[in-house]
Amino acid sequence: MRLHSDGYEEIDEGGNKRKSLLVTLTKVGVLLVLLIWGTVIVLKTVNGIVHQPLNRPKNRGNSRTTKDGHLKVSFANVRNNTFTPKIQPLQWISGPNSTTDDNGLFVTHINDSYVVKSVFDPHYSKTLFKGHSFLYGQQNLTVDTMIASPDLQKVIIRTNTTKNWRHSTFGSYFVFSTEKSEYQMIGENISVVEWSPNSIDIAYVLDNDLYLYSVEKQKTTKRITDDGSAQVFNGKPDWVYEEEVLEGDSAMWWSPEGDYLSFFKTNETEVYEFPIPYFVQHSDDVYPEVRMIKYPKSGSPNPVVHLNIYDLEKERTMNVNIDDDSVLITDVLWVGAERLLARVTDRTSDILSMVLVDAKKDAFYEVPRVEFSDDGWWEITHDTLYVPKDKSRDRHDDGYLDVVPINGYNHLVYFSSCDLSNPVILTDGDWEVVDGPAAFDYESNDVYFLATKKSSMERHLYSVNIHKPLVIKEITDTSKDGYFDVTFSSGSRFTLLTYRGPDVPFQKIIDLRSSKTDETIHGNVVGKTLYYLETNEELKGHLESYAIPRITYQELNLGTDEKGNQILVNSYEILPNDFNPRLEKHYPVFFFGYGGPGSQQVAKTFSVGFNQVVASQLNAIVVVVDGRGTGFKGREFRSLVRDNLGDYEAQDQISAAALYAKKSFVDEEKISLFGWSYGGYLTLKTLEKDAGKHFKYGMSVAPVTDWRLYDSVYTERYMHTPQQNPEGYASAKVHNATALGEAKRFLLVHGTGDDNVHFQNSLKFLDMLDIEGIENYDVHVFPDSDHSIRYHNANTIVFDKLLNWAKQAFEGHFISDMY
């Protein structure tokens, strides 16, 4: 995981991910606990009143309504999804010849059935599976997930799912034939399955070995590997590759015709183990359960990963013999029936190599492209897109699309042959292409992509033709603010356009090849809208009853840097209800920070969550600042933090706090900073650097406190190794306890079961405070919770505690406790 907290993303304010809101409290369970113990009185309401500490000053701004009678935002209506926009799932799928004959096939759920539909042909319908469960033998099994075969005749069903790490699971897998209405069991306790393009073979991983299952023969036909163990993984990633490299549970890739299967063989024998104790898994446990995890901390041995290719016809495995065992293989892409590209970097992401492998020639490889990061780094991406040869469309060789820095900004390039080292530059300018090419139209040669061309806080859809470089065509309406997501049908004729803000989100299906356009422009300016998938009319109705605190996007000038250049950063502020700028020294300021390299929090997306609760319930100004080191403002802006994490990021938060402290309506004694994960680290580094001058309070959740303790793949990309950069690691560590002691007070929160940012970080930090005699802090520990802090109702409690703690700070409750 890239140091993003799932716990905060639940009600995140313009962050990088969006997930469902916090789950509703199980009131019946709470009442049972009360009846059993009979000693605790818990006050809960359904109207947004959060837990109140005893013996505290009168509440500030805690009225449930504004002056004009509108309801204020509270946890109650955030948690019951009052403000959650509906985003309809639509899974595009590929049918036979779908790249040239694109009927816009997708899977949806209708009347308790999984059905294949077509956006092009409203009469087309094919039922894959009916119901949510099925009977196998004497067992009634629940369908947890389903994967359609490429020919749409069969589906793989997973049931009895057990969660492993962030992306990985174990489960029982079955094949269901839609024509024969029969089930085949592949096996139990399987971790990964992948359909072959031929719709006959299925590759799967059991006990870290790789197998082939044949649907035709209804049995496992081949055991590809036999060395799988607790130390060796075949076809699936280990912990660090799952979290930081592949960001998924699979490490295998079928060739386009299904003749070859490439896969990773990962050996983590030399990786050190880290123990994680679990204390409350079972009520009758008196000794904690200790789970060992292979976790490479910065500077320690990484897993050794080899790329292998299995030839199905010859039934043999070939090793791509890359000499250096210390490299990171970050992506694999088949570029034709027999060749693949492997994206390879050195351990510290300074050098990128594109390795071209020929499976037909015993995995012989060459390296047509090597690029250096200069003063930056190569971020791990999975955005390279294969462009097949088609002489009728002036594509004379197999090529690919990629994103590389052009004049300091990330832009699209086209390698017309995989053997080439110099590409055609498709886009250029002081803006960036985001997440690589979104789609390639095999008929028109158009490349679709999302970019920050209008504003780094927005995402609009554009296109460029590979034979007409630098001629950019707008697809979405850039005359209006907009942040769009897109997914495309298999042939890129149709797109699901999802508008995510700043206004209420909507979704629509567009035919990009239609000669007609919309009569009324709404979202897109190219293509014909076939229909709206979602308009969120119910949400619009809800919003009429509430006073949503006003949000303003801005670019802050934080002064000049060492070179005399102005420091311009993206920011937004949320003003509380009934805001009155004529009040003197009245409003507290609640900064929310993340600040990780290449990240972004200030984005024009619709969200009503924790930040709005703070503004409404605490009568506070909420401020979010994307300082130097964050993404989408060019390479120089983000790469400044290389080898020196925590310095510039903290400086920029302090500079922003200084600006707000000068505002007449701000109470400069009540400025706080909150962050989770990297944001928790940023909070502590900012308090350390500021030494109580501007930030009086801080709330740090699940922070890294010493980069020697975090995983190697993430840390070394930005810091190199501790052996190479000892001074940088010493400086980046949260280490000045005396300076932290100058703040009025801060809060530290962590889960003991955090497999990502280990609880060790907070324990070592607390030990430092003890040694230095620093006592101006509070601590809350969540037993067995991981990085998202949600075990045993923890996610509700942690946000209640954050809000209440900030409230006490702003009301001066901690001042009387000073000693």
Coordinates of N, CA and C in Angstrom, one line a residue, residues 182-332:
E182 N -24.0 -26.6 -15.3 CA -23.3 -27.6 -14.4 C -22.1 -26.9 -13.8
Y183 N -21.7 -27.5 -12.7 CA -20.5 -26.9 -11.9 C -19.4 -27.9 -11.9
Q184 N -18.2 -27.3 -12.0 CA -17.0 -28.1 -11.8 C -16.2 -27.4 -10.7
M185 N -15.7 -28.2 -9.8 CA -14.9 -27.6 -8.7 C -13.4 -27.7 -9.0
I186 N -12.8 -26.5 -9.0 CA -11.4 -26.4 -9.3 C -10.6 -26.9 -8.1
G187 N -11.0 -26.3 -6.9 CA -10.3 -26.7 -5.7 C -10.6 -25.7 -4.5
E188 N -10.1 -26.0 -3.4 CA -10.3 -25.2 -2.2 C -8.9 -24.6 -1.8
N189 N -9.1 -23.5 -1.0 CA -7.9 -22.8 -0.5 C -7.0 -22.2 -1.6
I190 N -7.6 -21.9 -2.7 CA -6.9 -21.4 -3.8 C -6.7 -19.9 -3.7
S191 N -5.6 -19.3 -4.1 CA -5.3 -17.9 -3.9 C -5.5 -17.0 -5.1
V192 N -5.3 -17.6 -6.3 CA -5.4 -16.8 -7.5 C -5.9 -17.7 -8.6
V193 N -6.8 -17.2 -9.5 CA -7.2 -17.9 -10.7 C -7.1 -16.9 -11.9
E194 N -6.8 -17.3 -13.1 CA -6.8 -16.5 -14.3 C -7.2 -17.3 -15.5
W195 N -8.3 -16.8 -16.2 CA -8.7 -17.5 -17.4 C -7.6 -17.3 -18.5
S196 N -7.5 -18.4 -19.3 CA -6.7 -18.2 -20.5 C -7.6 -17.6 -21.6
P197 N -7.0 -16.8 -22.5 CA -7.8 -16.3 -23.6 C -8.5 -17.3 -24.4
N198 N -8.1 -18.6 -24.3 CA -8.8 -19.6 -25.1 C -10.1 -20.1 -24.4
S199 N -10.4 -19.6 -23.2 CA -11.6 -20.0 -22.5 C -11.7 -21.5 -22.1
I200 N -10.5 -22.1 -22.2 CA -10.5 -23.6 -21.8 C -9.6 -23.8 -20.6
D201 N -8.4 -23.2 -20.6 CA -7.5 -23.4 -19.5 C -7.6 -22.3 -18.5
I202 N -7.4 -22.7 -17.2 CA -7.4 -21.8 -16.1 C -6.1 -22.0 -15.3
A203 N -5.4 -21.0 -15.1 CA -4.2 -21.0 -14.3 C -4.6 -20.7 -12.8
Y204 N -4.1 -21.5 -11.9 CA -4.4 -21.1 -10.5 C -3.2 -21.5 -9.6
V205 N -3.3 -20.8 -8.4 CA -2.2 -21.0 -7.4 C -2.8 -21.6 -6.2
L206 N -2.2 -22.8 -5.8 CA -2.5 -23.5 -4.5 C -1.2 -23.8 -3.8
D207 N -1.2 -23.4 -2.5 CA 0.0 -23.5 -1.7 C 1.2 -23.0 -2.4
N208 N 1.1 -21.9 -3.0 CA 2.2 -21.2 -3.7 C 2.8 -21.9 -4.9
D209 N 2.1 -22.9 -5.4 CA 2.5 -23.5 -6.6 C 1.5 -23.3 -7.7
L210 N 1.9 -23.3 -8.9 CA 1.1 -22.9 -10.1 C 0.6 -24.2 -10.8
Y211 N -0.7 -24.2 -11.2 CA -1.3 -25.3 -11.8 C -2.1 -24.9 -13.0
L212 N -2.4 -25.8 -13.9 CA -3.4 -25.6 -15.0 C -4.6 -26.5 -14.8
Y213 N -5.7 -25.9 -15.0 CA -7.0 -26.7 -15.0 C -7.6 -26.6 -16.4
S214 N -8.1 -27.7 -16.9 CA -8.8 -27.7 -18.2 C -10.3 -27.9 -18.0
V215 N -11.1 -26.9 -18.5 CA -12.5 -27.0 -18.4 C -13.0 -28.1 -19.3
E216 N -12.4 -28.4 -20.4 CA -12.8 -29.5 -21.3 C -12.6 -30.8 -20.6
K217 N -11.5 -31.0 -20.0 CA -11.2 -32.3 -19.4 C -11.7 -32.4 -17.9
Q218 N -12.1 -31.2 -17.4 CA -12.7 -31.1 -16.1 C -11.7 -31.7 -15.0
K219 N -10.5 -31.3 -15.1 CA -9.5 -31.7 -14.1 C -8.3 -30.8 -14.3
T220 N -7.4 -30.9 -13.2 CA -6.1 -30.3 -13.3 C -5.2 -31.1 -14.2
T221 N -4.7 -30.4 -15.2 CA -3.9 -31.2 -16.2 C -2.4 -31.0 -16.1
K222 N -2.0 -30.0 -15.3 CA -0.5 -29.8 -15.2 C -0.2 -29.0 -13.9
R223 N 0.8 -29.5 -13.2 CA 1.4 -28.8 -12.1 C 2.7 -28.1 -12.7
I224 N 2.7 -26.8 -12.8 CA 3.7 -26.1 -13.5 C 5.0 -26.0 -12.6
T225 N 4.7 -25.8 -11.3 CA 5.9 -25.6 -10.4 C 5.7 -26.6 -9.2
D226 N 6.8 -26.9 -8.6 CA 6.7 -27.8 -7.4 C 7.6 -27.4 -6.3
D227 N 8.0 -26.1 -6.3 CA 8.9 -25.6 -5.2 C 8.2 -24.6 -4.3
G228 N 6.9 -24.4 -4.5 CA 6.1 -23.5 -3.7 C 6.2 -23.8 -2.2
S229 N 6.4 -22.8 -1.4 CA 6.6 -23.0 0.1 C 6.3 -21.7 0.8
A230 N 6.5 -21.7 2.1 CA 6.3 -20.4 2.8 C 7.3 -19.4 2.4
Q231 N 8.4 -19.8 1.7 CA 9.4 -18.8 1.3 C 9.4 -18.6 -0.2
V232 N 8.7 -19.4 -1.0 CA 8.8 -19.3 -2.5 C 7.3 -19.2 -3.0
F233 N 7.1 -18.2 -3.8 CA 5.7 -17.9 -4.3 C 5.8 -18.0 -5.8
N234 N 4.9 -18.8 -6.4 CA 4.8 -18.9 -7.9 C 3.4 -18.3 -8.3
G235 N 3.4 -17.3 -9.2 CA 2.2 -16.8 -9.7 C 1.4 -15.9 -8.8
K236 N 1.9 -15.6 -7.6 CA 1.3 -14.7 -6.7 C 2.4 -13.9 -6.0
P237 N 2.1 -12.7 -5.6 CA 3.2 -11.9 -5.0 C 3.3 -12.2 -3.5
D238 N 4.4 -11.8 -2.9 CA 4.6 -11.8 -1.5 C 4.0 -10.5 -1.0
W239 N 4.2 -10.2 0.3 CA 3.6 -9.1 0.9 C 4.0 -7.8 0.3
V240 N 5.3 -7.5 0.1 CA 5.8 -6.2 -0.4 C 5.4 -6.0 -1.8
Y241 N 5.5 -7.1 -2.7 CA 5.1 -6.9 -4.1 C 3.6 -6.7 -4.2
E242 N 2.8 -7.4 -3.3 CA 1.3 -7.2 -3.3 C 1.0 -5.7 -3.0
E243 N 1.6 -5.2 -1.9 CA 1.3 -3.9 -1.4 C 1.9 -2.8 -2.3
E244 N 3.1 -2.9 -2.7 CA 3.9 -1.7 -3.3 C 4.1 -1.8 -4.8
V245 N 4.1 -3.0 -5.3 CA 4.5 -3.2 -6.7 C 3.3 -3.5 -7.6
L246 N 2.7 -4.6 -7.4 CA 1.6 -5.1 -8.3 C 0.3 -4.5 -7.9
E247 N 0.2 -4.1 -6.6 CA -1.1 -3.6 -6.1 C -2.3 -4.5 -6.4
G248 N -2.0 -5.8 -6.3 CA -3.0 -6.8 -6.6 C -2.6 -8.2 -6.1
D249 N -3.4 -9.2 -6.4 CA -3.1 -10.5 -5.8 C -2.5 -11.5 -6.8
S250 N -2.4 -11.1 -8.1 CA -1.9 -12.0 -9.1 C -0.5 -11.5 -9.6
A251 N 0.3 -12.6 -9.9 CA 1.6 -12.3 -10.5 C 1.8 -13.3 -11.7
M252 N 0.8 -13.3 -12.6 CA 0.8 -14.2 -13.8 C 0.1 -13.4 -14.9
W253 N 0.6 -13.7 -16.1 CA 0.0 -13.0 -17.3 C 0.0 -13.9 -18.5
W254 N -1.2 -14.2 -19.0 CA -1.4 -15.0 -20.2 C -1.0 -14.2 -21.5
S255 N -0.4 -14.9 -22.4 CA -0.2 -14.3 -23.7 C -1.5 -14.2 -24.5
P256 N -1.6 -13.3 -25.5 CA -2.9 -13.1 -26.1 C -3.6 -14.3 -26.7
E257 N -2.8 -15.3 -27.2 CA -3.4 -16.5 -27.7 C -3.5 -17.6 -26.7
G258 N -3.0 -17.4 -25.5 CA -3.0 -18.5 -24.5 C -2.0 -19.6 -24.7
D259 N -1.0 -19.3 -25.6 CA 0.1 -20.3 -25.8 C 1.1 -20.3 -24.7
Y260 N 1.3 -19.1 -24.0 CA 2.3 -19.0 -23.0 C 1.7 -18.4 -21.7
L261 N 2.3 -18.7 -20.6 CA 1.9 -18.1 -19.3 C 3.1 -17.6 -18.7
S262 N 3.2 -16.3 -18.5 CA 4.4 -15.7 -17.8 C 4.0 -15.6 -16.3
F263 N 5.0 -15.7 -15.4 CA 4.7 -15.6 -14.0 C 5.9 -15.2 -13.2
F264 N 5.7 -14.7 -12.0 CA 6.8 -14.4 -11.1 C 7.1 -15.6 -10.2
K265 N 8.4 -15.9 -10.0 CA 8.8 -16.8 -9.0 C 9.5 -15.9 -8.0
T266 N 8.9 -15.8 -6.8 CA 9.4 -14.9 -5.8 C 10.0 -15.7 -4.6
N267 N 11.3 -15.5 -4.3 CA 12.0 -16.1 -3.2 C 12.3 -15.1 -2.1
E268 N 11.6 -15.3 -1.0 CA 11.9 -14.3 0.1 C 12.6 -15.0 1.3
T269 N 13.4 -15.9 1.0 CA 14.2 -16.6 2.1 C 15.0 -15.7 2.9
E270 N 15.6 -14.7 2.2 CA 16.5 -13.8 2.9 C 15.8 -12.6 3.5
V271 N 14.5 -12.5 3.3 CA 13.8 -11.3 3.9 C 13.5 -11.6 5.3
Y272 N 13.8 -10.6 6.2 CA 13.6 -10.7 7.6 C 12.1 -10.8 8.0
E273 N 11.9 -11.5 9.1 CA 10.5 -11.6 9.5 C 10.2 -10.6 10.6
F274 N 8.9 -10.2 10.6 CA 8.5 -9.2 11.6 C 7.3 -9.8 12.3
P275 N 7.3 -9.9 13.7 CA 6.2 -10.5 14.4 C 5.1 -9.4 14.7
I276 N 3.8 -9.8 14.5 CA 2.7 -9.0 14.8 C 1.8 -9.8 15.8
P277 N 1.7 -9.3 17.0 CA 0.9 -10.0 18.0 C -0.6 -9.6 17.9
Y278 N -1.5 -10.5 18.1 CA -2.9 -10.2 18.1 C -3.5 -10.6 19.4
F279 N -4.1 -9.7 20.1 CA -4.5 -9.9 21.5 C -6.0 -10.2 21.7
V280 N -6.9 -9.8 20.8 CA -8.3 -10.0 21.1 C -9.0 -10.7 20.0
Q281 N -8.4 -11.7 19.3 CA -9.0 -12.4 18.3 C -10.1 -13.4 18.9
H282 N -9.8 -13.9 20.0 CA -10.8 -14.8 20.7 C -10.9 -14.5 22.1
S283 N -12.1 -14.4 22.6 CA -12.3 -14.0 24.0 C -11.7 -14.8 25.1
D284 N -11.4 -16.1 24.8 CA -10.8 -17.0 25.8 C -9.3 -17.1 25.7
D285 N -8.7 -16.4 24.8 CA -7.2 -16.4 24.6 C -6.6 -15.7 25.8
V286 N -5.6 -16.3 26.4 CA -4.8 -15.7 27.4 C -3.4 -15.4 27.0
Y287 N -3.0 -16.0 25.9 CA -1.7 -15.7 25.2 C -2.0 -15.1 23.9
P288 N -1.3 -14.0 23.5 CA -1.6 -13.5 22.1 C -1.1 -14.4 21.0
E289 N -1.8 -14.3 19.9 CA -1.4 -15.0 18.7 C -0.4 -14.2 18.0
V290 N 0.7 -14.8 17.7 CA 1.8 -14.0 17.0 C 1.9 -14.5 15.5
R291 N 1.7 -13.6 14.6 CA 1.8 -13.9 13.2 C 3.1 -13.3 12.6
M292 N 3.9 -14.1 12.0 CA 5.1 -13.7 11.4 C 4.9 -13.2 10.0
I293 N 5.4 -12.1 9.6 CA 5.3 -11.6 8.2 C 6.7 -11.3 7.7
K294 N 6.9 -11.7 6.5 CA 8.2 -11.4 5.8 C 8.0 -9.9 5.3
Y295 N 8.8 -9.1 5.9 CA 8.6 -7.6 5.6 C 10.0 -7.0 5.4
P296 N 10.4 -6.6 4.2 CA 11.7 -6.0 4.0 C 11.7 -4.5 4.4
K297 N 12.4 -4.2 5.5 CA 12.5 -2.8 5.8 C 13.6 -2.2 5.0
S298 N 13.6 -0.8 5.0 CA 14.6 -0.2 4.1 C 16.0 -0.6 4.5
G299 N 16.8 -0.9 3.4 CA 18.2 -1.3 3.6 C 18.4 -2.7 3.9
S300 N 17.3 -3.5 4.1 CA 17.4 -4.9 4.4 C 17.1 -5.7 3.1
P301 N 17.4 -7.0 3.1 CA 17.2 -7.8 1.9 C 15.8 -7.8 1.3
N302 N 15.7 -7.6 0.0 CA 14.4 -7.7 -0.7 C 14.2 -9.1 -1.1
P303 N 12.9 -9.5 -1.4 CA 12.7 -10.7 -2.1 C 13.3 -10.8 -3.5
V304 N 13.8 -11.9 -3.9 CA 14.4 -12.1 -5.2 C 13.3 -12.6 -6.1
V305 N 13.0 -11.8 -7.2 CA 11.9 -12.1 -8.1 C 12.5 -12.4 -9.5
H306 N 12.1 -13.6 -10.0 CA 12.5 -14.0 -11.4 C 11.2 -14.1 -12.3
L307 N 11.4 -13.6 -13.5 CA 10.3 -13.7 -14.5 C 10.4 -15.1 -15.2
N308 N 9.4 -15.9 -15.2 CA 9.4 -17.2 -15.9 C 8.3 -17.2 -17.0
I309 N 8.5 -18.0 -18.0 CA 7.5 -18.2 -19.0 C 7.3 -19.7 -19.2
Y310 N 6.0 -20.1 -19.1 CA 5.7 -21.5 -19.4 C 5.1 -21.7 -20.8
D311 N 5.7 -22.6 -21.5 CA 5.2 -22.9 -22.9 C 4.2 -24.1 -22.8
L312 N 3.0 -23.8 -23.1 CA 1.9 -24.9 -22.9 C 2.1 -26.0 -23.9
E313 N 2.6 -25.7 -25.1 CA 2.7 -26.8 -26.1 C 3.9 -27.7 -25.8
K314 N 5.0 -27.1 -25.4 CA 6.2 -27.8 -25.1 C 6.3 -28.3 -23.7
E315 N 5.4 -27.8 -22.9 CA 5.3 -28.1 -21.4 C 6.6 -27.9 -20.7
R316 N 7.2 -26.8 -20.9 CA 8.4 -26.5 -20.2 C 8.4 -25.0 -19.8
T317 N 9.2 -24.8 -18.7 CA 9.3 -23.4 -18.2 C 10.7 -22.8 -18.5
M318 N 10.6 -21.6 -19.0 CA 11.9 -20.8 -19.3 C 12.0 -19.7 -18.3
N319 N 13.3 -19.5 -17.9 CA 13.6 -18.4 -17.0 C 14.2 -17.2 -17.8
V320 N 13.6 -16.0 -17.6 CA 14.2 -14.8 -18.2 C 15.4 -14.4 -17.3
N321 N 16.5 -14.7 -17.7 CA 17.7 -14.7 -16.8 C 18.3 -13.3 -16.7
I322 N 17.5 -12.4 -16.0 CA 18.0 -11.1 -15.7 C 19.1 -11.2 -14.6
D323 N 20.3 -10.7 -14.9 CA 21.4 -11.1 -14.1 C 21.3 -10.5 -12.6
D324 N 20.8 -9.3 -12.5 CA 20.8 -8.7 -11.2 C 19.6 -9.1 -10.3
D325 N 19.8 -9.8 -9.2 CA 18.7 -10.3 -8.4 C 18.1 -9.2 -7.6
S326 N 18.8 -8.0 -7.5 CA 18.3 -6.9 -6.7 C 17.3 -6.0 -7.4
V327 N 17.0 -6.2 -8.7 CA 16.1 -5.3 -9.4 C 14.7 -5.6 -9.0
L328 N 13.9 -4.6 -9.3 CA 12.4 -4.7 -9.1 C 11.8 -4.9 -10.5
I329 N 11.0 -5.9 -10.7 CA 10.3 -6.1 -11.9 C 8.9 -5.6 -11.6
T330 N 8.5 -4.4 -12.1 CA 7.3 -3.7 -11.7 C 6.1 -3.9 -12.6
D331 N 6.3 -4.4 -13.8 CA 5.1 -4.6 -14.7 C 5.5 -5.6 -15.8
V332 N 4.5 -6.3 -16.3 CA 4.7 -7.2 -17.4 C 3.6 -7.0 -18.4

